[in-house]
XYZ file of C-alpha atoms in Angstrom:
705
model
C 7.576 -123.496 -2.351
C 10.407 -124.728 -4.535
C 9.826 -128.001 -6.274
C 11.908 -129.990 -8.722
C 11.448 -129.968 -12.482
C 8.338 -128.422 -13.917
C 6.938 -127.894 -10.451
C 9.354 -125.105 -9.557
C 10.102 -121.455 -10.384
C 8.867 -118.099 -9.149
C 7.592 -119.287 -5.803
C 8.241 -119.443 -2.122
C 10.217 -122.474 -1.122
C 10.977 -124.692 1.879
C 14.014 -126.485 3.349
C 13.602 -129.086 6.039
C 15.226 -131.710 8.229
C 18.457 -131.647 10.198
C 19.323 -135.267 11.124
C 19.571 -136.001 14.831
C 19.456 -139.778 15.383
C 17.656 -140.929 18.500
C 17.718 -144.484 19.839
C 15.293 -146.322 22.075
C 15.363 -149.584 23.974
C 12.336 -150.573 21.916
C 14.524 -150.725 18.816
C 16.325 -153.729 20.321
C 13.226 -155.922 20.543
C 13.949 -159.201 18.705
C 12.060 -159.092 15.423
C 11.393 -162.820 15.504
C 9.335 -162.506 18.718
C 6.487 -160.844 16.825
C 7.035 -161.129 13.093
C 6.147 -164.794 13.371
C 2.653 -163.985 14.653
C -0.308 -164.628 12.356
C -0.733 -160.951 11.496
C -2.746 -161.554 8.380
C -5.302 -163.387 10.460
C -5.456 -160.492 12.910
C -5.947 -157.979 10.127
C -8.564 -160.082 8.400
C -10.849 -159.456 11.357
C -10.716 -155.680 11.049
C -12.648 -155.076 7.859
C -10.227 -152.299 6.871
C -11.091 -150.387 3.696
C -8.316 -149.223 1.399
C -9.761 -145.845 0.513
C -9.238 -142.721 2.694
C -11.356 -142.771 5.826
C -12.574 -140.067 8.228
C -9.914 -139.042 10.715
C -10.195 -138.940 14.484
C -13.075 -136.993 16.095
C -12.845 -133.415 17.299
C -11.229 -132.747 20.679
C -13.207 -129.471 21.087
C -10.036 -127.398 21.067
C -11.914 -124.113 20.750
C -13.616 -124.482 24.146
C -10.953 -126.259 26.234
C -8.251 -124.115 27.880
C -6.096 -127.152 28.702
C -5.765 -127.939 25.004
C -5.273 -124.293 24.100
C -2.285 -124.220 26.445
C -0.784 -127.063 24.417
C -1.267 -125.051 21.215
C 0.456 -122.069 22.843
C 3.459 -124.301 23.584
C 3.378 -125.497 19.990
C 3.509 -121.930 18.669
C 6.316 -121.104 21.094
C 8.131 -124.252 19.936
C 8.403 -125.274 23.590
C 9.408 -128.905 23.262
C 9.913 -129.388 26.996
C 6.358 -128.332 27.829
C 4.972 -130.606 25.130
C 7.046 -133.564 26.287
C 5.662 -133.114 29.794
C 2.104 -133.196 28.491
C 2.675 -136.543 26.806
C 2.258 -137.907 30.327
C -0.947 -136.013 31.154
C -3.874 -137.883 32.729
C -6.262 -136.569 30.077
C -5.987 -138.589 26.853
C -7.060 -135.562 24.803
C -4.148 -133.565 26.216
C -1.708 -136.390 25.448
C -2.995 -136.608 21.888
C -2.919 -132.843 21.373
C 0.664 -132.716 22.697
C 1.676 -135.430 20.249
C -0.098 -133.581 17.441
C 1.773 -130.392 18.400
C 5.095 -132.231 18.308
C 4.451 -133.065 14.665
C 4.997 -129.349 14.025
C 7.790 -128.808 16.540
C 9.748 -131.924 15.469
C 11.593 -132.209 18.778
C 13.593 -135.435 18.436
C 14.019 -135.712 22.214
C 10.275 -136.434 22.357
C 10.624 -139.636 20.305
C 10.762 -142.007 23.339
C 7.623 -140.414 24.792
C 5.814 -140.648 21.474
C 6.785 -144.296 21.139
C 5.318 -144.944 24.569
C 1.988 -143.537 23.378
C 1.899 -146.192 20.658
C 1.490 -148.775 23.418
C -1.745 -147.196 24.576
C -5.101 -148.707 23.689
C -6.677 -145.381 22.685
C -6.641 -145.096 18.884
C -6.764 -141.294 18.637
C -3.701 -141.037 20.887
C -1.871 -143.571 18.743
C -2.868 -141.725 15.550
C -1.348 -138.439 16.693
C 1.742 -140.142 18.101
C 2.323 -141.883 14.767
C 1.743 -138.610 12.921
C 4.397 -136.886 15.034
C 6.884 -139.729 14.616
C 6.460 -139.468 10.861
C 7.533 -135.820 11.021
C 10.873 -136.615 12.643
C 14.094 -136.677 10.588
C 14.561 -139.851 8.521
C 16.194 -142.754 10.372
C 15.786 -140.978 13.748
C 12.811 -143.151 14.736
C 13.457 -146.843 15.449
C 11.563 -149.069 13.032
C 10.760 -151.951 15.370
C 8.118 -150.320 17.598
C 6.290 -148.910 14.574
C 6.218 -152.316 12.895
C 5.259 -154.020 16.130
C 2.307 -151.696 16.739
C 1.269 -152.083 13.123
C 1.189 -155.836 13.595
C -1.160 -155.726 16.562
C -3.499 -152.787 16.064
C -6.925 -153.355 14.537
C -7.698 -149.675 14.006
C -7.558 -148.691 10.337
C -6.471 -145.108 10.950
C -3.708 -146.143 13.337
C -2.470 -148.571 10.698
C -2.580 -145.833 8.097
C -0.543 -143.393 10.175
C 2.028 -146.025 11.138
C 2.563 -146.996 7.497
C 2.910 -143.315 6.597
C 5.448 -142.782 9.397
C 7.527 -145.712 8.194
C 7.433 -144.347 4.649
C 8.735 -140.993 5.840
C 11.372 -142.151 8.339
C 12.049 -145.874 7.886
C 15.231 -147.606 6.760
C 15.664 -149.989 3.834
C 15.348 -152.873 6.283
C 11.972 -151.655 7.480
C 10.774 -151.327 3.875
C 11.368 -155.030 3.283
C 9.706 -155.974 6.555
C 6.742 -153.693 5.924
C 6.016 -155.223 2.518
C 6.350 -158.742 3.908
C 3.743 -157.940 6.556
C 1.195 -157.262 3.786
C -1.068 -154.968 5.842
C -4.619 -154.613 4.516
C -3.999 -150.897 3.946
C -2.608 -151.661 0.491
C -3.281 -148.151 -0.836
C -1.328 -146.590 2.022
C 1.428 -149.179 1.622
C 1.825 -148.256 -2.065
C 2.147 -144.629 -1.014
C 4.709 -145.605 1.621
C 6.834 -147.306 -1.033
C 6.753 -143.998 -2.901
C 7.750 -142.102 0.241
C 10.702 -144.436 0.783
C 11.676 -143.996 -2.867
C 11.571 -140.210 -2.654
C 14.211 -140.522 0.064
C 16.332 -142.780 -2.135
C 15.318 -145.982 -0.320
C 14.209 -148.792 -2.640
C 14.020 -152.572 -2.437
C 13.465 -155.138 -5.185
C 10.806 -157.018 -3.201
C 8.897 -153.822 -2.535
C 9.159 -152.762 -6.181
C 7.796 -156.109 -7.365
C 4.918 -155.808 -4.911
C 4.241 -152.303 -6.193
C 4.180 -153.412 -9.826
C 1.664 -156.120 -8.970
C -0.593 -153.485 -7.409
C -0.864 -151.668 -10.741
C -3.611 -154.157 -11.610
C -5.320 -154.077 -8.219
C -9.105 -154.091 -8.177
C -9.120 -151.303 -5.595
C -8.817 -147.978 -7.480
C -7.027 -146.231 -4.589
C -4.321 -148.884 -4.478
C -3.965 -148.859 -8.255
C -3.694 -145.065 -8.322
C -1.125 -144.890 -5.516
C 1.047 -147.577 -7.098
C 0.977 -145.646 -10.374
C 1.794 -142.438 -8.495
C 4.884 -144.102 -7.004
C 6.196 -145.025 -10.450
C 5.428 -141.597 -11.836
C 7.015 -139.753 -8.925
C 10.146 -141.866 -8.302
C 12.244 -142.386 -11.403
C 14.221 -145.204 -9.783
C 11.037 -147.237 -9.375
C 10.068 -146.808 -13.044
C 13.553 -147.378 -14.480
C 13.650 -150.546 -16.568
C 9.893 -151.104 -16.136
C 8.683 -149.655 -19.430
C 7.320 -153.004 -20.649
C 5.195 -153.382 -17.535
C 3.955 -149.793 -17.734
C 2.979 -150.240 -21.385
C 1.092 -153.446 -20.649
C -0.808 -151.861 -17.776
C -1.648 -148.784 -19.833
C -3.125 -151.048 -22.511
C -5.655 -152.294 -19.947
C -6.247 -148.970 -18.176
C -9.599 -147.287 -18.670
C -9.365 -143.808 -20.243
C -10.916 -142.176 -17.165
C -8.806 -144.048 -14.591
C -6.828 -141.525 -12.461
C -3.914 -143.983 -12.464
C -3.368 -143.192 -16.147
C -1.867 -139.745 -15.555
C 0.799 -141.201 -13.259
C 1.555 -144.100 -15.600
C 2.023 -141.683 -18.480
C 4.431 -139.639 -16.404
C 6.347 -142.836 -15.609
C 6.457 -143.864 -19.259
C 7.791 -140.434 -20.166
C 10.854 -141.131 -18.022
C 11.235 -144.896 -18.511
C 10.180 -145.258 -22.160
C 11.682 -144.404 -25.525
C 10.750 -142.841 -28.847
C 8.667 -145.883 -29.768
C 6.250 -144.891 -26.988
C 5.528 -141.486 -28.498
C 2.509 -142.661 -30.533
C 1.019 -144.185 -27.394
C 1.345 -140.902 -25.491
C 0.049 -138.977 -28.489
C -3.056 -141.160 -28.544
C -3.706 -140.470 -24.864
C -3.183 -136.760 -25.557
C -5.874 -136.867 -28.232
C -8.445 -139.008 -26.417
C -8.121 -138.961 -22.602
C -11.247 -137.464 -20.989
C -9.376 -136.043 -17.963
C -7.457 -132.851 -18.776
C -4.777 -133.778 -16.243
C -4.096 -137.039 -18.071
C -3.748 -135.106 -21.318
C -1.269 -132.770 -19.605
C 0.907 -135.708 -18.550
C 0.724 -137.196 -22.043
C 1.917 -133.919 -23.550
C 4.597 -133.524 -20.914
C 5.798 -137.098 -21.397
C 6.364 -136.490 -25.098
C 9.026 -133.890 -24.277
C 11.457 -136.637 -23.243
C 10.762 -139.104 -26.053
C 11.870 -137.277 -29.236
C 8.489 -137.889 -30.865
C 8.186 -138.536 -34.565
C 6.367 -136.163 -36.877
C 3.005 -137.886 -36.403
C 3.201 -137.457 -32.626
C 4.251 -133.824 -33.010
C 1.077 -133.338 -35.004
C -0.864 -134.389 -31.914
C 0.923 -131.666 -29.941
C 0.041 -129.042 -32.541
C -3.574 -130.215 -32.501
C -3.537 -129.941 -28.699
C -2.921 -126.199 -28.990
C -6.683 -126.110 -29.611
C -7.510 -128.359 -26.673
C -10.641 -127.310 -24.822
C -8.653 -126.989 -21.603
C -6.207 -124.062 -21.527
C -3.632 -125.855 -19.371
C -3.420 -128.736 -21.843
C -2.838 -126.250 -24.648
C -0.160 -124.507 -22.623
C 1.615 -127.804 -21.813
C 1.528 -128.827 -25.481
C 3.117 -125.487 -26.392
C 5.819 -125.934 -23.758
C 6.632 -129.388 -25.095
C 6.726 -128.150 -28.681
C 9.073 -125.329 -27.657
C 11.801 -127.851 -26.834
C 11.561 -129.780 -30.122
C 13.010 -129.259 -33.585
C 10.391 -128.269 -36.167
C 10.176 -129.025 -39.861
C 9.437 -126.109 -42.217
C 5.852 -127.311 -42.470
C 5.574 -127.376 -38.683
C 6.956 -123.844 -38.462
C 4.332 -122.707 -40.939
C 1.515 -124.492 -39.126
C 2.437 -122.907 -35.805
C 2.742 -119.522 -37.453
C -0.794 -119.951 -38.760
C -1.979 -120.882 -35.285
C -0.365 -117.780 -33.763
C -1.984 -115.551 -36.370
C -5.379 -117.078 -35.610
C -5.079 -116.734 -31.826
C -3.577 -113.289 -31.102
C -5.063 -113.082 -27.612
C -3.758 -116.384 -26.230
C -0.422 -115.141 -24.911
C -0.107 -117.878 -22.293
C 0.077 -120.472 -25.073
C 1.873 -118.230 -27.551
C 4.777 -117.400 -25.203
C 6.343 -120.892 -25.202
C 5.703 -121.133 -28.952
C 7.849 -118.014 -29.373
C 10.687 -119.904 -27.719
C 10.173 -122.686 -30.245
C 10.181 -120.238 -33.130
C 13.448 -118.757 -31.871
C 15.025 -122.221 -31.649
C 13.848 -123.014 -35.142
C 15.211 -119.989 -36.957
C 12.296 -117.547 -36.985
C 14.058 -114.752 -35.133
C 12.414 -111.851 -36.946
C 8.919 -112.965 -36.001
C 9.999 -113.434 -32.396
C 11.601 -109.997 -32.196
C 8.558 -108.341 -33.730
C 6.189 -110.113 -31.342
C 8.201 -109.301 -28.209
C 8.431 -105.662 -29.303
C 4.687 -105.538 -29.848
C 3.951 -107.184 -26.490
C 6.198 -104.645 -24.764
C 3.985 -101.867 -26.098
C 0.560 -103.498 -26.075
C 0.415 -106.219 -23.430
C 0.343 -106.303 -19.649
C 3.693 -106.659 -17.863
C 2.841 -110.307 -17.109
C 2.281 -111.119 -20.785
C 5.356 -109.148 -21.847
C 7.420 -111.031 -19.264
C 6.131 -114.353 -20.591
C 7.528 -113.574 -24.032
C 11.017 -112.494 -22.964
C 12.621 -115.964 -22.556
C 12.270 -116.351 -26.342
C 15.150 -113.868 -26.679
C 17.659 -116.335 -25.175
C 18.555 -118.166 -28.444
C 18.899 -114.977 -30.490
C 22.301 -113.343 -31.078
C 21.198 -110.179 -32.832
C 21.666 -106.521 -31.821
C 17.911 -106.034 -31.706
C 17.592 -108.928 -29.263
C 20.306 -107.344 -27.096
C 18.449 -104.050 -27.139
C 15.150 -105.686 -26.137
C 16.891 -107.603 -23.380
C 18.542 -104.473 -21.999
C 15.198 -102.668 -22.062
C 13.661 -105.513 -20.052
C 16.478 -105.464 -17.487
C 15.838 -101.756 -16.888
C 12.063 -102.123 -16.610
C 10.208 -100.792 -13.561
C 8.157 -103.986 -13.117
C 10.268 -106.649 -11.394
C 8.309 -109.427 -13.134
C 9.622 -108.165 -16.436
C 13.166 -107.817 -15.101
C 13.052 -111.331 -13.620
C 12.011 -112.748 -16.998
C 14.838 -110.806 -18.602
C 17.295 -112.354 -16.146
C 16.030 -115.820 -17.039
C 16.622 -115.068 -20.725
C 20.065 -113.663 -19.934
C 21.152 -116.700 -17.915
C 19.875 -119.100 -20.586
C 21.864 -117.172 -23.175
C 24.956 -117.245 -20.957
C 24.888 -121.039 -20.844
C 25.009 -121.020 -24.641
C 27.567 -118.234 -25.209
C 30.040 -118.701 -22.350
C 32.816 -117.708 -21.914
C 32.892 -115.118 -24.712
C 30.117 -113.011 -23.142
C 31.432 -113.112 -19.571
C 32.108 -109.385 -19.259
C 28.745 -108.220 -20.613
C 26.782 -110.875 -18.714
C 28.530 -110.050 -15.447
C 27.786 -106.359 -15.818
C 24.128 -107.004 -16.555
C 23.696 -109.445 -13.681
C 25.524 -107.153 -11.263
C 23.241 -104.260 -12.154
C 20.191 -106.404 -11.443
C 21.603 -107.760 -8.174
C 22.360 -104.264 -6.900
C 18.648 -103.426 -7.120
C 18.256 -105.659 -4.045
C 14.797 -106.910 -4.922
C 14.164 -110.440 -3.575
C 12.518 -111.637 -6.796
C 15.473 -110.440 -8.841
C 17.981 -111.893 -6.395
C 16.179 -115.236 -6.582
C 17.052 -115.436 -10.288
C 20.212 -113.348 -10.596
C 22.250 -114.250 -7.506
C 22.660 -117.958 -8.373
C 23.685 -116.965 -11.905
C 26.254 -114.514 -10.545
C 27.726 -117.355 -8.459
C 29.145 -118.920 -11.628
C 32.898 -119.473 -11.207
C 33.532 -117.428 -14.364
C 32.366 -114.327 -12.489
C 34.454 -114.819 -9.334
C 37.545 -112.987 -10.699
C 35.317 -110.068 -11.683
C 34.173 -109.426 -8.109
C 30.916 -111.383 -7.869
C 31.378 -111.971 -4.137
C 31.895 -108.241 -3.522
C 28.714 -107.405 -5.462
C 26.652 -109.997 -3.597
C 28.051 -108.981 -0.201
C 27.395 -105.289 -0.782
C 23.806 -106.076 -1.760
C 23.296 -108.428 1.191
C 24.199 -105.630 3.606
C 21.292 -103.544 2.299
C 18.693 -106.258 3.004
C 16.599 -106.925 6.098
C 13.842 -109.223 7.315
C 10.956 -109.763 6.957
C 10.525 -108.302 3.474
C 13.897 -109.394 2.073
C 14.145 -112.848 3.650
C 14.198 -114.795 0.386
C 16.690 -112.405 -1.141
C 18.977 -112.787 1.870
C 18.928 -116.569 1.862
C 19.460 -116.691 -1.904
C 22.501 -114.406 -1.699
C 23.998 -116.477 1.119
C 23.563 -119.651 -0.897
C 25.291 -117.978 -3.838
C 28.180 -116.837 -1.636
C 28.559 -120.418 -0.439
C 28.957 -121.503 -4.055
C 31.544 -118.798 -4.793
C 33.617 -119.214 -1.647
C 36.663 -117.093 -0.932
C 37.540 -114.675 1.917
C 34.830 -112.094 1.211
C 32.106 -114.712 0.970
C 33.244 -116.546 4.099
C 33.334 -113.359 6.159
C 29.771 -112.480 5.158
C 28.569 -116.008 5.823
C 30.148 -116.080 9.282
C 28.545 -112.771 10.159
C 25.167 -114.104 9.020
C 25.473 -117.055 11.402
C 24.484 -114.624 14.143
C 21.397 -113.241 12.385
C 18.184 -113.194 14.478
C 16.158 -115.094 11.854
C 16.600 -118.854 11.769
C 16.217 -119.117 7.976
C 19.098 -116.682 7.454
C 21.287 -118.521 9.980
C 20.523 -121.854 8.338
C 21.328 -120.494 4.870
C 24.581 -119.077 6.218
C 25.496 -122.406 7.790
C 24.780 -124.288 4.582
C 26.704 -121.743 2.525
C 29.679 -121.794 4.866
C 29.669 -125.591 4.855
C 29.871 -125.538 1.061
C 32.504 -122.779 0.971
C 34.798 -124.445 3.506
C 34.051 -128.108 2.744
C 33.137 -128.648 6.384
C 30.038 -129.086 8.511
C 28.725 -125.865 10.029
C 25.606 -125.811 12.187
C 23.530 -122.728 12.906
C 23.017 -121.860 16.557
C 19.541 -122.219 18.028
C 17.909 -118.928 18.976
C 14.344 -117.829 19.717
C 12.136 -117.679 16.650
C 10.836 -114.349 15.348
C 7.634 -113.127 16.937
C 4.421 -114.496 15.493
C 0.762 -113.494 15.915
C -0.787 -114.872 19.095
C -4.066 -116.749 18.933
C -7.306 -115.003 19.814
C -9.381 -117.924 21.049
C -12.507 -115.806 21.312
C -12.258 -114.901 17.646
C -11.663 -118.538 16.724
C -14.717 -119.603 18.709
C -16.721 -117.139 16.623
C -15.311 -118.701 13.478
C -16.121 -122.196 14.656
C -14.299 -125.405 13.733
C -15.101 -125.287 9.996
C -15.654 -121.771 8.615
C -15.921 -121.346 4.864
C -13.636 -119.140 2.805
C -15.438 -118.074 -0.374
C -13.296 -116.762 -3.224
C -15.073 -114.948 -6.030
C -12.686 -115.169 -8.975
C -12.987 -113.947 -12.543
C -13.553 -117.619 -13.501
C -16.204 -118.386 -10.888
C -16.704 -119.121 -7.192
C -14.478 -121.368 -5.077
C -15.646 -122.439 -1.604
C -13.112 -123.783 0.890
C -13.894 -125.495 4.204
C -11.205 -124.502 6.706
C -10.085 -126.603 9.670
C -9.656 -124.335 12.678
C -8.816 -127.118 15.119
C -5.938 -128.524 13.078
C -4.382 -125.219 11.969
C -5.669 -122.517 14.341
C -3.015 -119.879 13.692
C -3.187 -120.292 9.920
C -6.990 -120.187 9.804
C -7.014 -117.133 12.055
C -4.616 -115.286 9.738
C -6.260 -116.286 6.461
C -9.754 -115.376 7.617
C -8.546 -112.017 8.948
C -6.905 -111.217 5.626
C -10.146 -112.084 3.836
C -12.327 -110.087 6.251
C -10.045 -107.071 5.861
C -10.392 -107.234 2.062
C -6.688 -107.817 1.535
C -7.225 -110.641 -0.956
C -9.573 -108.588 -3.136
C -8.056 -108.048 -6.591
C -5.021 -110.260 -5.885
C -3.841 -112.452 -8.796
C -2.967 -116.101 -8.956
C 0.673 -115.506 -9.802
C 1.593 -119.138 -10.383
C -0.219 -121.966 -12.187
C 1.604 -125.217 -12.950
C -0.593 -127.636 -14.943
C -1.566 -130.720 -12.943
C 0.368 -129.426 -9.942
C -0.918 -126.282 -8.217
C -2.455 -122.860 -8.532
C -0.961 -120.329 -6.121
C -2.045 -116.864 -5.012
C -2.576 -114.668 -1.977
C 0.411 -112.335 -2.375
C -1.357 -109.057 -1.640
C 1.912 -107.276 -0.810
C 3.684 -107.641 -4.184
C 1.446 -109.872 -6.329
C 4.425 -111.716 -7.817
C 4.981 -114.499 -5.280
C 7.687 -112.807 -3.225
C 5.522 -110.785 -0.853
C 4.078 -111.392 2.588
C 2.087 -109.669 5.306
C 5.139 -108.506 7.277
C 4.887 -111.244 9.910
C 5.713 -114.945 9.869
C 3.300 -117.698 10.816
C 4.410 -121.015 12.236
C 4.333 -124.152 10.115
C 1.421 -126.285 11.353
C 1.639 -129.990 10.493
C -1.869 -131.407 10.185
C -3.576 -134.699 9.402
C -4.841 -133.273 6.100
C -3.100 -134.853 3.124
C -2.194 -132.806 0.058
C -4.672 -134.257 -2.397
C -6.764 -132.679 -5.131
C -8.394 -129.555 -3.713
C -6.434 -129.380 -0.462
C -5.485 -125.805 0.457
C -1.939 -125.350 1.745
C 0.344 -122.493 2.732
C 3.304 -121.460 0.615
C 6.550 -121.140 2.534
C 10.048 -119.686 2.304
C 11.268 -122.190 4.894
C 10.056 -123.679 8.144
C 7.972 -121.216 10.180
C 7.958 -118.520 7.474
C 4.386 -118.772 6.184
C 2.562 -115.531 5.442
C -0.460 -114.940 3.213
C 0.162 -117.074 0.124
C -1.715 -120.323 -0.404
C -1.922 -123.017 -3.070
C -4.452 -125.581 -4.283
C -3.272 -128.804 -5.993
C -4.901 -130.079 -9.167
C -4.117 -133.672 -8.164
C -2.647 -135.695 -5.306
C 0.721 -134.354 -4.097
C 1.619 -136.465 -1.044
C 5.282 -135.466 -1.247
C 4.124 -132.143 0.243
C 2.520 -133.785 3.295
C 3.940 -132.503 6.552
C 6.221 -129.953 4.898
C 3.491 -127.418 4.137
C 0.572 -126.406 6.337
C -2.621 -127.974 4.943
C -5.559 -126.111 6.437
C -8.633 -126.689 4.294
C -10.327 -128.375 1.367
C -12.206 -127.079 -1.658
C -15.817 -128.201 -1.245
C -17.295 -126.446 -4.261
C -15.759 -124.899 -7.361
C -12.878 -127.259 -8.075
C -13.865 -126.977 -11.718
C -13.174 -123.254 -11.332
C -9.740 -123.984 -9.844
C -9.030 -126.176 -12.866
C -9.760 -123.245 -15.180
C -7.574 -120.696 -13.361
C -4.595 -119.367 -15.277
C -1.694 -117.060 -14.450
C -2.903 -113.523 -13.703
C -6.521 -114.563 -13.100
C -7.733 -112.819 -9.973
C -9.598 -113.098 -6.707
C -12.220 -110.418 -7.194
C -13.352 -110.691 -3.569
C -12.957 -112.994 -0.582
C -15.326 -113.497 2.329
C -15.740 -115.773 5.330
C -19.034 -117.584 5.875
C -20.517 -120.037 8.305
C -19.003 -118.504 11.417
C -20.438 -119.370 14.798
C -22.189 -116.313 16.231
């Protein structure tokens, strides 16, 4: 799951959306015929609450063959069968078909889905709106969504329509939506964020959003703050407003973390003391993380840097780690160097915090200490800890650093080699072009190992134009020919992307051959690479998807609609309520893995403070492994909020065994990643999880016998 900025690295990723505009006669309805209606009066009769509400009732999927047939069509990606069922006599079948189309994303179903919005059955409208929101941006006409929003009195229908507009609407619909002033203000604030994430902004909408920062309703206030923190264009030039709101924001208000993130991008050095104060005093560890992270962009003065050093002793380990990461990018005074050296001496076991501090020491002229520490970690620490220290070698131009780097690149553990590649590429950016020959040879050696984790880091680096005359395309092509799905999928797509960057006859030949690959993710990567290499538009051909596990409805009936997945970790117990009816294939796979003991002893290989913890890779334990089969992406009504459990992905319909749990709301993930459950107990344990903590055992409880 590749995310931008600090939310990325070492993880499965996803690519979505291929525009296919669809028109409808409904889009030509004159706006004036209904925008003039007294919509506010209509809405005032509904008593709509702004906070999240329970979704539609169960349709008893586990006992109804007619609905199970719809799910089978969903798994087969049979858009024609699903379109036919939009006209079924049974409202539950129509709704389930619409829900299935949210996963299939068949744009030819848009007219049928729009027709369902005209029904008077709310649960049908909810699923139709959900599916429309999953279609490519600008492929769904705005007018029927706005029209239905104006007339419906059902809160959940309103919510889904606003969400759909946020995901697919045009700039014109954004202005109209804000002028309608629906009572779902919290969802509207989130929709403004969704528009902004697609590059669609409007001055009227931004003003409305800024006014909501002082809303009495905490959900609205939080979502408006999230929009500013997530979309830089919305926060740009608004630092004065953000400061004023922060002055009146309670220390425990969840909006604070998003406002601090916004101030980190929109503010200046004068804001550093403000962020430092929040870092020292905020009661929520996630708010302290954002305060520390925000300081990285503000060139804080010495007093504010003192707050970062003090935060190395924060009671929450992820705050301490974030403070260390921020410090690593700053220049240190001699006194600061000494203070951090004292801290390192006093905390020899805290390698997760020490590793970024080593990078700071290297930047600030303490190479000997860095070299000694990395050497010691190589001999005394686990491969994960040793790998964490290797990026500190990047700023060092000493023979001993070269020797340590070469040792890492030859290591048996790919996590160590991958960290060595990251150090090598960071050094290359600083030493180019004088080190081109040595860097090319090192990268080529790593690429020829053919490991997907190593290709993920090394192939893009080898695509540098400086390496083209040295035969980078030949090296990448030769390695590509040794790879195969399913185990090497991410390596294959990464190499094809790199070949697209390099271009040239060898690269183009390999890319054209890959256009015929059986796996859709490989074909899509080849098409994108060939488009880049030839400065043209190349589209991958549609072919049947790879086989996927069929659903055993008897086994799912035994599980019941809400089985519990209980994870016993070395930090404590986490209990997750799964949703079988919304994500039947995913729940079936996850519970089988747990019942077979495959999650026992598996680490959480990725922890990003105030973003996610990720684990479940029982094949490799480094984030690049899977069970050998691909699951389908299942779009659900479950939003990615704090404690939601979602599936990691290497692209659409490539889910396997890895899952993640967000620390805080992450609505930008909605619809792109299968959300299949919610932590009901032990979220405090999730908050304490760190890289290389482990699932000691996993079990399934609460099944229907």
